CSV table of C-alpha atoms in Angstrom, one decimal:
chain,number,residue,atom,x,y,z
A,836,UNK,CA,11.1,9.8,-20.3
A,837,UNK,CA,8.2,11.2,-19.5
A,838,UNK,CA,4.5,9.2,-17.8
A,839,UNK,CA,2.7,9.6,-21.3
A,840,UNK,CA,5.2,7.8,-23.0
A,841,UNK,CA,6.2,5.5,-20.1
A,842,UNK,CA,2.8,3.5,-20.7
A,843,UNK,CA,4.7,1.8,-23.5
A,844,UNK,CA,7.6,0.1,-21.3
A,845,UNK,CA,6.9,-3.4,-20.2
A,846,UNK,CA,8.2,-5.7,-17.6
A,847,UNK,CA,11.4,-7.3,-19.5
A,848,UNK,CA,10.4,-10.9,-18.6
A,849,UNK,CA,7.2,-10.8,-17.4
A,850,UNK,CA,5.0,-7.8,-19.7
A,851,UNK,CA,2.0,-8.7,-20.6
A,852,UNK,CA,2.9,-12.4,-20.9
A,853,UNK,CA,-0.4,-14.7,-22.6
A,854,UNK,CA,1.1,-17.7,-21.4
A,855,UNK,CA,-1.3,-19.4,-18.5
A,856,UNK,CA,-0.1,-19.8,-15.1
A,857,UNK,CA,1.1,-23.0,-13.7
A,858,UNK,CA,-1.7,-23.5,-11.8
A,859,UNK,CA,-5.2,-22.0,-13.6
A,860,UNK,CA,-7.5,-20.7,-11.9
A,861,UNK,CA,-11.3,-21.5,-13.1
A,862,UNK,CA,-11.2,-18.2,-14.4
A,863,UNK,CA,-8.9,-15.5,-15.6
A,864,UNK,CA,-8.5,-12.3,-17.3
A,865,UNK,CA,-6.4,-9.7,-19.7
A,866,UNK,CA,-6.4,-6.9,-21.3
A,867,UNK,CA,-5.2,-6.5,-25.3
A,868,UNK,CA,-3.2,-3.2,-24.4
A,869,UNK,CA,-1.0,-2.0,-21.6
A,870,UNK,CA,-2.9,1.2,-21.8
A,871,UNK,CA,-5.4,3.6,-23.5
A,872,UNK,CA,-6.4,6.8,-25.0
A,873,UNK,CA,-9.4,8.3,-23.5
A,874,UNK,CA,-12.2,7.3,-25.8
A,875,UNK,CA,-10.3,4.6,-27.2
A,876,UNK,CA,-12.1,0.9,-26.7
A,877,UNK,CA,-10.9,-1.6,-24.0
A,878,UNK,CA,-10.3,-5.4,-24.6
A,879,UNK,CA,-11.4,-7.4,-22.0
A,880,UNK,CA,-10.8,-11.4,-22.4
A,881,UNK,CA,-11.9,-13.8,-19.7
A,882,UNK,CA,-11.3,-17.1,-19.7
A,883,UNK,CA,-13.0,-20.1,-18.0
A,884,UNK,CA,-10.2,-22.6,-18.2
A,885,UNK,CA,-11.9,-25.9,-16.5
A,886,UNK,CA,-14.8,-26.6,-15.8
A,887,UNK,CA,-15.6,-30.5,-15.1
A,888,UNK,CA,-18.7,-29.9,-13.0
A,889,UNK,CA,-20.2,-27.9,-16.4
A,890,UNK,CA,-19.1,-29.4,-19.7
A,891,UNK,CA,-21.9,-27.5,-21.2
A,892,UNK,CA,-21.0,-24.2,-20.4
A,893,UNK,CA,-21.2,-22.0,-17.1
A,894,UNK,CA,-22.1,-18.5,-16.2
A,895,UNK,CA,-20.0,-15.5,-16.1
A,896,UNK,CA,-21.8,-12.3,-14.4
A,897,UNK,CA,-19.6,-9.3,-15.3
A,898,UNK,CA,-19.6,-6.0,-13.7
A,899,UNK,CA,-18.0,-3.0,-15.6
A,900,UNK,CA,-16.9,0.2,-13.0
A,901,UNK,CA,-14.7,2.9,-13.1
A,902,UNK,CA,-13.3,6.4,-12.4
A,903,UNK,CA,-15.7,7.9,-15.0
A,904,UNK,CA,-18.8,6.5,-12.8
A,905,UNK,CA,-19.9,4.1,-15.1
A,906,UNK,CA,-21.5,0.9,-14.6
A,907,UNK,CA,-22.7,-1.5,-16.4
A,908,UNK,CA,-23.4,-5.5,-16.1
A,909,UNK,CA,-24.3,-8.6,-17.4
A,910,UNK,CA,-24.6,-12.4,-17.5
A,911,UNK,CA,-23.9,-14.9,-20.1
A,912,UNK,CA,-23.0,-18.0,-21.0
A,913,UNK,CA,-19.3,-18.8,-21.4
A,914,UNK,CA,-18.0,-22.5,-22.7
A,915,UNK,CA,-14.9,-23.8,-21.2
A,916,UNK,CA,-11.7,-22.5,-22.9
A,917,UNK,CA,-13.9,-20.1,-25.0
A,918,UNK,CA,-13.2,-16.1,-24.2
A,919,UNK,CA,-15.6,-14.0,-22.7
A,920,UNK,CA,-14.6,-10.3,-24.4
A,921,UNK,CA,-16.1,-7.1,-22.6
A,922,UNK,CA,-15.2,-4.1,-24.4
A,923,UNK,CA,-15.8,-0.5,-23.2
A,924,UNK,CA,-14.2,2.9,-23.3
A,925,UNK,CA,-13.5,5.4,-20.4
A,926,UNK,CA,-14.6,9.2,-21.1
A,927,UNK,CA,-11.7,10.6,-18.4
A,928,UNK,CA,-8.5,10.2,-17.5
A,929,UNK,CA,-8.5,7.1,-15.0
A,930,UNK,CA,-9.0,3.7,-14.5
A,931,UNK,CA,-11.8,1.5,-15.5
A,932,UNK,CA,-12.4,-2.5,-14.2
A,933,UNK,CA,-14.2,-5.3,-15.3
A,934,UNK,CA,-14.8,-8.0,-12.4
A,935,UNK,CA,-16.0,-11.4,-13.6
A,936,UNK,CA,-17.1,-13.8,-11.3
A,937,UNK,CA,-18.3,-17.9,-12.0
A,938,UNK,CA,-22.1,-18.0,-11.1
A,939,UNK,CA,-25.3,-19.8,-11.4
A,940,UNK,CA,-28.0,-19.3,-14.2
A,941,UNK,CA,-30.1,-17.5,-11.9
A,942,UNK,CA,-26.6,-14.8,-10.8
A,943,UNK,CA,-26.0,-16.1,-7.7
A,944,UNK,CA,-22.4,-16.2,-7.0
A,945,UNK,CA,-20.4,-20.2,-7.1
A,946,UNK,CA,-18.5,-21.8,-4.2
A,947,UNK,CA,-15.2,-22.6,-4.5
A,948,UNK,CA,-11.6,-20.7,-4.9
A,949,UNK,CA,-10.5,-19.0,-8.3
A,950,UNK,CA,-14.0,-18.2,-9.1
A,951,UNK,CA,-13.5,-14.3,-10.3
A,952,UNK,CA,-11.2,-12.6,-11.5
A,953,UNK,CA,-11.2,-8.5,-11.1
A,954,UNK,CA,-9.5,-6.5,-14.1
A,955,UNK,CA,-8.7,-3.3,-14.6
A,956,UNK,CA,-7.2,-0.8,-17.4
A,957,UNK,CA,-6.2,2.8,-17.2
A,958,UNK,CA,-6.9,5.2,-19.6
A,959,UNK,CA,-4.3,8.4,-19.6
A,960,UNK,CA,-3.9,7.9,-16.2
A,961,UNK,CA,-0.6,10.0,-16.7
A,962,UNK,CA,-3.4,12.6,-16.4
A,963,UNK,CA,-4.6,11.8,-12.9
A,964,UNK,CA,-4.1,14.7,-10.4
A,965,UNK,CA,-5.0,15.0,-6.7
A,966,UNK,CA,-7.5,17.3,-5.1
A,967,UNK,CA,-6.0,20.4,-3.7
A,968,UNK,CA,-4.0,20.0,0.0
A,969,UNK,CA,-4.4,22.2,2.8
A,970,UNK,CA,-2.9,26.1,2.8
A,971,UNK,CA,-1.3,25.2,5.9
A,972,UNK,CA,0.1,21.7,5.1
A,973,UNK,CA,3.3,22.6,5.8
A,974,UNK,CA,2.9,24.7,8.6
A,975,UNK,CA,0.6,22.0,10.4
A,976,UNK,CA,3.8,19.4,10.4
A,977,UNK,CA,6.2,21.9,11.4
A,978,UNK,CA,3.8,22.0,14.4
A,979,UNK,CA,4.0,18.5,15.4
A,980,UNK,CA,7.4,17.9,14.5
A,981,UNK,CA,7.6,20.5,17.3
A,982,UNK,CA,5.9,19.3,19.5
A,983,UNK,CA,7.3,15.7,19.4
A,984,UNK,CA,11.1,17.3,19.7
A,985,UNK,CA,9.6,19.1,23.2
A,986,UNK,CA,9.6,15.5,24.3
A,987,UNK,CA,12.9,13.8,25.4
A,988,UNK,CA,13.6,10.5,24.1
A,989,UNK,CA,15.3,9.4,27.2
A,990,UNK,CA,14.8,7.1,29.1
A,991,UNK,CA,15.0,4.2,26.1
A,992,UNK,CA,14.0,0.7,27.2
A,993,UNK,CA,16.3,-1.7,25.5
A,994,UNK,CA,16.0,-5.1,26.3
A,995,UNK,CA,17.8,-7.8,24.5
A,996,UNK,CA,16.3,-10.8,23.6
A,997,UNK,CA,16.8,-14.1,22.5
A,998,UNK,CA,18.2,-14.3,18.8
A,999,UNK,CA,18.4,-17.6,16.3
A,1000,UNK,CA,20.6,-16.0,14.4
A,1001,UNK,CA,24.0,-15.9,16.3
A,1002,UNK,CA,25.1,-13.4,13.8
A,1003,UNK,CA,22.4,-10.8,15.1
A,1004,UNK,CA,21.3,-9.3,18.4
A,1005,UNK,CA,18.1,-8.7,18.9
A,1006,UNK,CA,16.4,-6.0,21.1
A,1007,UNK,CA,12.9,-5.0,22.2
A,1008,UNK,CA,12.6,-1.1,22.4
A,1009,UNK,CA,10.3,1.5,24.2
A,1010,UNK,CA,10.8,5.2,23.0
A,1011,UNK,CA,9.1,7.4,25.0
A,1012,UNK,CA,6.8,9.9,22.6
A,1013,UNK,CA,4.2,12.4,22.0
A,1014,UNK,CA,1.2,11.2,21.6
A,1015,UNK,CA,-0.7,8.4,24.0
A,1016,UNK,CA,1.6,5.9,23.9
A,1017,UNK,CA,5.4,5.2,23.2
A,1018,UNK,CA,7.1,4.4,20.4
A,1019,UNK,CA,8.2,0.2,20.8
A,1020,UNK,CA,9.1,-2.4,18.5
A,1021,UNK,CA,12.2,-4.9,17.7
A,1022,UNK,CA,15.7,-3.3,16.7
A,1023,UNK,CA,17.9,-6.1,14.8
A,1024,UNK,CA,21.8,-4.9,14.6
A,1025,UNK,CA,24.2,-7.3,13.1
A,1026,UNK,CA,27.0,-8.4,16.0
A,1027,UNK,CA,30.6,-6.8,16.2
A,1028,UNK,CA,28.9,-3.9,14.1
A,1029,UNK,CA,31.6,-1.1,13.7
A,1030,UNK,CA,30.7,3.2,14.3
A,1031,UNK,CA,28.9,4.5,11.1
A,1032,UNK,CA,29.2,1.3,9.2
A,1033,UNK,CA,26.1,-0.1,8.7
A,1034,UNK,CA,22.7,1.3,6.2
A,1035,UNK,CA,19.4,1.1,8.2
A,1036,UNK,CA,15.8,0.6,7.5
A,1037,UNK,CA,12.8,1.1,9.2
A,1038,UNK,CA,9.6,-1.7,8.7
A,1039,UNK,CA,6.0,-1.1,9.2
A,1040,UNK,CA,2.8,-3.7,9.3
A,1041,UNK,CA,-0.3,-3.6,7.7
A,1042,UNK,CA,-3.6,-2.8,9.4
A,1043,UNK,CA,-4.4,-4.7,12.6
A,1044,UNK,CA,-2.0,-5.9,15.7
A,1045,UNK,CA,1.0,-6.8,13.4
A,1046,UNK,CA,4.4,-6.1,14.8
A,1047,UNK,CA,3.7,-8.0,18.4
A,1048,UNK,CA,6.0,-10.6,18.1
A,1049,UNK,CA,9.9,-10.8,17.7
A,1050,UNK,CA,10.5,-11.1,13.4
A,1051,UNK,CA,11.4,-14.6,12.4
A,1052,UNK,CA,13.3,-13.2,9.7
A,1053,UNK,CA,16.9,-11.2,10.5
A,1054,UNK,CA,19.2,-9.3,8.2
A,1055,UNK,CA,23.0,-9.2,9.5
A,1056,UNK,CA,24.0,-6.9,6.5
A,1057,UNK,CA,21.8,-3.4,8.0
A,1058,UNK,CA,20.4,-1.9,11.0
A,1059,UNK,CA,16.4,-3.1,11.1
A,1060,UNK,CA,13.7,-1.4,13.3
A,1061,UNK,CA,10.7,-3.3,12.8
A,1062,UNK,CA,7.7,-0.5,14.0
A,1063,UNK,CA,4.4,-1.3,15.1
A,1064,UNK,CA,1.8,1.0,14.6
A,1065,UNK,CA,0.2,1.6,18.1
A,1066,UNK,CA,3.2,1.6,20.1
A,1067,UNK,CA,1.3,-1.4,22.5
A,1068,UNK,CA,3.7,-3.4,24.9
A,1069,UNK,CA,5.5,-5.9,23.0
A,1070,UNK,CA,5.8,-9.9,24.3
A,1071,UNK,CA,2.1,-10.1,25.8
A,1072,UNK,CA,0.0,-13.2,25.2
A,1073,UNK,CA,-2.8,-12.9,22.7
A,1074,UNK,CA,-5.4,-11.8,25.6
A,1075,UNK,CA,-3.9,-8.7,25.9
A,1076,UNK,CA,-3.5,-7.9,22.4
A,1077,UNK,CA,-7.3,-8.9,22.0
A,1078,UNK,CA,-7.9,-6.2,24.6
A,1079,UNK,CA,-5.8,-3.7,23.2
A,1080,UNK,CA,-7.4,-4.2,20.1
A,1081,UNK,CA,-10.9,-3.6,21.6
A,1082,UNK,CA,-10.1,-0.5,23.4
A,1083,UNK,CA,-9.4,1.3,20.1
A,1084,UNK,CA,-12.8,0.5,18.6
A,1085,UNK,CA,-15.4,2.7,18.1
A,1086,UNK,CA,-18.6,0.8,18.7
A,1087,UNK,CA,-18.0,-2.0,15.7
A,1088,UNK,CA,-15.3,-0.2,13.7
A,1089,UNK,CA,-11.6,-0.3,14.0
A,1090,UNK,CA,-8.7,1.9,14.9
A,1091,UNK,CA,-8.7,5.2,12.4
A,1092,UNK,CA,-12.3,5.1,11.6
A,1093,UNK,CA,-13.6,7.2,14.2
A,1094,UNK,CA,-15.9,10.2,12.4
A,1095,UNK,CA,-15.4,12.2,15.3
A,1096,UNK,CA,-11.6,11.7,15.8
A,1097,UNK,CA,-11.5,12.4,12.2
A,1098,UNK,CA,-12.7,15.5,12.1
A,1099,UNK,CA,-9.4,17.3,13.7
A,1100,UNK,CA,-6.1,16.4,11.9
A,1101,UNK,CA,-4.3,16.2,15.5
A,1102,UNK,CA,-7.2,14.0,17.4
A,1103,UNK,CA,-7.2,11.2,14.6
A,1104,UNK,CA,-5.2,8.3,14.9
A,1105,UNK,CA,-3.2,8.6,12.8
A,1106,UNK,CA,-1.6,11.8,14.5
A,1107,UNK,CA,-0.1,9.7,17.0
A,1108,UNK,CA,0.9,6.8,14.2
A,1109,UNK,CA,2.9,8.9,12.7
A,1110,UNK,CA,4.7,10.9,15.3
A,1111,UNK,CA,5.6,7.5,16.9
A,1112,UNK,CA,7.1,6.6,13.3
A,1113,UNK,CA,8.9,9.5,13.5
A,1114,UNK,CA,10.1,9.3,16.8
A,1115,UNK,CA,11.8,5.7,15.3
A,1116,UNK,CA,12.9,7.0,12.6
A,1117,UNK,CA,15.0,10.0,15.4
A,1118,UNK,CA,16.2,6.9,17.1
A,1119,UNK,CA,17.7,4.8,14.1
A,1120,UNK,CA,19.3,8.1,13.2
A,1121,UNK,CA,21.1,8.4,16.6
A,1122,UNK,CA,22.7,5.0,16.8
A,1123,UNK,CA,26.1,4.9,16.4
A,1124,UNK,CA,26.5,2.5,13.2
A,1125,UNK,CA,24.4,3.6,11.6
A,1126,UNK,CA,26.5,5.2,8.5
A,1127,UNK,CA,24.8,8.4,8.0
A,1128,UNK,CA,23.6,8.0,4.4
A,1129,UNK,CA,21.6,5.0,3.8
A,1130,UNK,CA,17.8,5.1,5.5
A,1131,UNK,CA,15.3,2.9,4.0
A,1132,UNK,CA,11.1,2.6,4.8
A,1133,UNK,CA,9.0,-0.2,3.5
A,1134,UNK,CA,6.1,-1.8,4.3
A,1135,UNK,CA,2.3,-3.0,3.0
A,1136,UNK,CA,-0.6,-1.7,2.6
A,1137,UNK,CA,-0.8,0.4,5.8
A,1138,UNK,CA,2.9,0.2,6.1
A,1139,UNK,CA,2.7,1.6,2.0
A,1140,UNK,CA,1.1,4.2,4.0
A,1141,UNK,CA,3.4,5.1,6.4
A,1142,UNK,CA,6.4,4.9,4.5
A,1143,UNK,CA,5.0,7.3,1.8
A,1144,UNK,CA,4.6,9.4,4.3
A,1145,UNK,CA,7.7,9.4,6.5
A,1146,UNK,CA,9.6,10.1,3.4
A,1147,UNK,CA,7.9,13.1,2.5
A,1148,UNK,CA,8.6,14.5,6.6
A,1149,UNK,CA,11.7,13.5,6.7
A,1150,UNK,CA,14.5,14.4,3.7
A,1151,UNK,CA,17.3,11.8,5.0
A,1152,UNK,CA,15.6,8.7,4.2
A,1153,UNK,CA,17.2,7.7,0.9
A,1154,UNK,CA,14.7,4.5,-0.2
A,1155,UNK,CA,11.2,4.0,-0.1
A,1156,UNK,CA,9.4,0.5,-0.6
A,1157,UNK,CA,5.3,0.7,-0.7
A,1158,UNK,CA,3.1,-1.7,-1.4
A,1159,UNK,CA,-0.2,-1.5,-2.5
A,1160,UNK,CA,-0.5,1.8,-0.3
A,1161,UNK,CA,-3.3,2.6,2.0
A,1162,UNK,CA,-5.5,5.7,1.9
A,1163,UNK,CA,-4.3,7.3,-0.8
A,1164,UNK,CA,-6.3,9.9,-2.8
A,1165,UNK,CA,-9.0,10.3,0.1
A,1166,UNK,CA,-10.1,13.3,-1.6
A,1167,UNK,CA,-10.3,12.0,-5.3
A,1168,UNK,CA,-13.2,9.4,-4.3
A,1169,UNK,CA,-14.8,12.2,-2.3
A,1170,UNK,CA,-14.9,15.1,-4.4
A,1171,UNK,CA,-13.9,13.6,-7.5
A,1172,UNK,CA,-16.0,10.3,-8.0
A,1173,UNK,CA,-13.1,8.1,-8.4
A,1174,UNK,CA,-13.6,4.3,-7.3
A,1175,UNK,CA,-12.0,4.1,-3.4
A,1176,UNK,CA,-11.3,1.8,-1.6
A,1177,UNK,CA,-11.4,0.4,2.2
A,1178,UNK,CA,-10.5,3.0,4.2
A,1179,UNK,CA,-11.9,6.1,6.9
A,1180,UNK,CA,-14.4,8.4,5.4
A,1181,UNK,CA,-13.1,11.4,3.8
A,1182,UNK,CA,-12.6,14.6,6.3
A,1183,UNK,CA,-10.6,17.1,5.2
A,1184,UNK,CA,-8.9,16.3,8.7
A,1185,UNK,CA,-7.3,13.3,6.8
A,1186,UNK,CA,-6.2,15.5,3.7
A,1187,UNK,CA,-2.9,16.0,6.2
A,1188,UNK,CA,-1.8,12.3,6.3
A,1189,UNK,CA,-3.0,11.9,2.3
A,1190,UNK,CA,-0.2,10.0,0.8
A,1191,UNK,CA,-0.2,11.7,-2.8
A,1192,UNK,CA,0.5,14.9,-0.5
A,1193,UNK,CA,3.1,13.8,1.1
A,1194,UNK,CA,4.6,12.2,-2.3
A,1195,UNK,CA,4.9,15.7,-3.9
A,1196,UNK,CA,7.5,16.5,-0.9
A,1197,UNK,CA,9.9,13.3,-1.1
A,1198,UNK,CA,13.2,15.2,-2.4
A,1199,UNK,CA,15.5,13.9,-5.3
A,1200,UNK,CA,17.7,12.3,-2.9
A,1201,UNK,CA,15.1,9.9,-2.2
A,1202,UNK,CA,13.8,7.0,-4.7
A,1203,UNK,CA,10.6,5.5,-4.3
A,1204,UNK,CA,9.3,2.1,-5.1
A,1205,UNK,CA,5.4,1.5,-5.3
A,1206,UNK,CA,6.2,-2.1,-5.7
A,1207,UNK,CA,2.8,-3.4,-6.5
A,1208,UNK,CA,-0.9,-1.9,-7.6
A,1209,UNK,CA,-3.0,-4.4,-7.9
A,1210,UNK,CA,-5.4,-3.8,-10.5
A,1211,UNK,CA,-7.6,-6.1,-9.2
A,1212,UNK,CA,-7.8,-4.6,-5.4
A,1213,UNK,CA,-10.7,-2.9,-4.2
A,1214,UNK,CA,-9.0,-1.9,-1.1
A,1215,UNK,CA,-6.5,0.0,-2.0
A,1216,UNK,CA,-7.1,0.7,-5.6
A,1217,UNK,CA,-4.9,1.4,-8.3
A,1218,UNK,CA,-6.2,5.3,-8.9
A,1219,UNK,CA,-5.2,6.5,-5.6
A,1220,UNK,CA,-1.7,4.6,-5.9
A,1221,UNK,CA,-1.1,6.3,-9.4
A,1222,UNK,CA,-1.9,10.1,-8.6
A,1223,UNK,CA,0.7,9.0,-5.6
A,1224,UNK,CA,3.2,8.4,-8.4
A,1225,UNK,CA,2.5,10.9,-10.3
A,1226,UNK,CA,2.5,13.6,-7.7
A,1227,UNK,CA,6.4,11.8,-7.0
A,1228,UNK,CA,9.5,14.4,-8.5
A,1229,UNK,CA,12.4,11.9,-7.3
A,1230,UNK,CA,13.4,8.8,-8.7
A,1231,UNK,CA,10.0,6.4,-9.2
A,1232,UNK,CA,9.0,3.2,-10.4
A,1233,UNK,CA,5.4,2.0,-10.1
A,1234,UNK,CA,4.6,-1.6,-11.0
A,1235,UNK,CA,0.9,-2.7,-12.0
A,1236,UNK,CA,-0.1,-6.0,-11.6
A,1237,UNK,CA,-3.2,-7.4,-13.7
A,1238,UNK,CA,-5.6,-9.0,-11.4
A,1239,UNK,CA,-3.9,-8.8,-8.1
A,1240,UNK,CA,-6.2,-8.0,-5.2
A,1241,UNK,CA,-4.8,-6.9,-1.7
A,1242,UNK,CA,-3.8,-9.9,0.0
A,1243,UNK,CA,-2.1,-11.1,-3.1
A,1244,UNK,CA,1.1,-11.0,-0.9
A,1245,UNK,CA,4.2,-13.2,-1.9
A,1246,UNK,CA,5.6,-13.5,-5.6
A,1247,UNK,CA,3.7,-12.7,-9.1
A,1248,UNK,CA,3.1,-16.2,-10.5
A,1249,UNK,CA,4.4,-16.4,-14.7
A,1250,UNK,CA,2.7,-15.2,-17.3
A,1251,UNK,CA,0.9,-12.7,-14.9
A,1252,UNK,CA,0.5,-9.3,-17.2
A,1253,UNK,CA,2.6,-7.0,-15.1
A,1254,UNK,CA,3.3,-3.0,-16.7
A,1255,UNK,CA,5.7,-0.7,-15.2
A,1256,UNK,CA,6.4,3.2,-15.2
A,1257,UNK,CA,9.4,4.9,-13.8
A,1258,UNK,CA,11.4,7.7,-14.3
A,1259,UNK,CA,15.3,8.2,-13.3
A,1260,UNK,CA,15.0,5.0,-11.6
A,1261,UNK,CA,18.1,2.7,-11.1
């Protein structure tokens, strides 16, 4: 099947479900329709499902944006357990949102958890392209791959730790790597493991220091590298992971957001970010049971991000898991108006490490996995994640979850409306 049609498959147990979830918030919201034609009206309902503190009614101030630019607002009156319908239409293929927050009479914004709920609907979004890549795209990775195989991966620094699972070993590594800094993180690998018998995967964090302590969760049925991002020294108290962080700013932003590091695709950070991923990714490869076939990447947000990435530089990784994936479509908000999110400012520096450019290379062999776009996150928005799946050629599957913003980590709570595309995915 092809995307236009796809927009019609649901979630088997979960599509679209009306049903409220076991624990309401004050406010929630749906759409009538999975998706839409352009021009064709969008069915906004919000409900304020308890109010005790305002029996007679409280204030809903809506906010309509989208791909196509438009924005419109208002405030009004909403009783409890009576909808609050917004309808609107988008003129272009994309995706439009509707973010409804509880307030006062005079707008101001109310206290308290569960107190908006941020919408979205997509409108031919089958349609959605990127922004063209660099000429030399290809020729600038051949480059780097080069110059991180001038660098020897001996000596490796493997230290075994302490495991609670007597069924695993655990290992902190140091790779050396191009770049500032090494390649480090934990290797799990399951005891008595036999040559060329196990599948492996490689893990990635989301933005910040993650990856600086041993995982508290082990697998004893696969090979696990869990990667930072930085390649910092791993088993330091919090001081020197405070300082670490600090070095990297640039004066009050964070790692990545440098303008002037931006500016040349091999001085940003995430140059060295993603040689040191795949300088683990060489490693992994090279241990002996590991079976030669199965190579998975996964990760969140920033780890979305690297994953998407890695698997369109390197063909032998056979399963990719993203979630909610950072930074992709730089070039549609910039040059295209779309609605971006949290991330650098466009340069077309950063058009190199663009996920939806890297997701036109993953091969067949691969299958990807976005496995959640939150239609309510503004920090990684659902746009950029779906011109990443539609730029895909390999197995896909993209699931879209109504109202879920970024940190909306852990399960989807029932009766959530969740939609699905995929294509040749099993």
């Amino acid at each position: 099947m092809k995307s236009a049609t796809l927009f019609s498959t649901l979630l088997t147990t979960a599509a679209f479900a009306t049903t409220l979830l076991a624990a309401p918030p004050k406010i929630q919201g749906r759409t009538d329709k999975d998706s839409y034609r352009i021009g064709e009206e969008m069915t906004f309902t919000f409900t304020v499902v308890e109010d005790p503190a305002n029996p007679d009614g409280t204030f809903v101030k809506w906010v309509r944006t989208g791909d196509d630019g438009q924005t419109t607002n208002s405030l009004v009156k909403v009783m409890p357990n009576t909808p609050l319908v917004v309808k609107t239409k988008a003129d272009k293929p994309g995706f439009v949102r509707v973010w409804a927050t509880l307030s006062h009479a005079d707008g101001k914004t109310m206290n308290g958890q569960n107190t908006h709920f941020y919408a979205s609907a997509g409108a031919e979004i089958e349609k959605m392209q990127s922004t063209p890549e660099p000429q030399d795209f290809d020729a600038f990775w051949a480059s780097q791959k080069k110059k991180l195989a001038a660098v020897s991966r001996e000596p490796v620094t493997r230290e075994e730790i302490a495991s609670k699972n007597p069924k695993v070993k655990l290992f902190k590594l140091s790779i050396p790597c191009a770049g500032p800094r090494p390649t480090t993180g934990y290797l799990i690998v399951p005891v008595g493991a036999t040559p060329q018998s196990l599948p492996a995967r490689l893990t990635f964090e989301g933005y910040g220091m993650g990856g600086k302590d041993a995982p508290q969760w082990y697998d004893d049925k696969s090979i696990t590298f869990a990667v930072n991002a930085h390649g910092f020294e791993l088993g330091k108290d919090e001081a020197y992971y405070q300082a670490f962080g600090d070095s990297l700013k640039v004066g009050k932003s964070g790692y990545a957001f440098d303008p002037e590091q931006n500016k040349n695709p091999e001085t940003t950070y995430f140059n060295g970010m993603i040689l040191r991923d795949l300088r683990a990714l060489d490693y992994v490869k090279s241990l002996p049971e590991w079976n030669g076939k199965d190579l998975e990447v996964r990760g969140g947000s920033q780890g979305g991000f690297q994953s998407l990435v890695l698997a369109g530089l390197d063909h032998d990784i056979t399963s990719c898991d993203a979630g909610v994936p950072w930074c992709c479509d730089w070039g549609g908000k910039a040059k295209l108006g779309r609605v971006g999110g949290w991330q650098p400012a466009y340069t077309p520096a950063l058009d190199y490490y663009d996920p939806v450019n890297h997701a036109k290379r993953i091969p067949a062999t691969c299958k990807v996995f976005i496995s959640r776009a939150g239609l309510g996150d503004d920090c990684c928005p659902a746009s950029g994640l779906a011109v990443a799946y539609n730029n895909l050629k390999c197995p896909k599957k993209i699931r879209f979850v109504q109202g879920s913003e970024h940190m909306h980590w852990g399960g989807i709570p029932a009766g959530t409306q969740v939609f699905t595309l995929e294509e040749n995915f099993k």
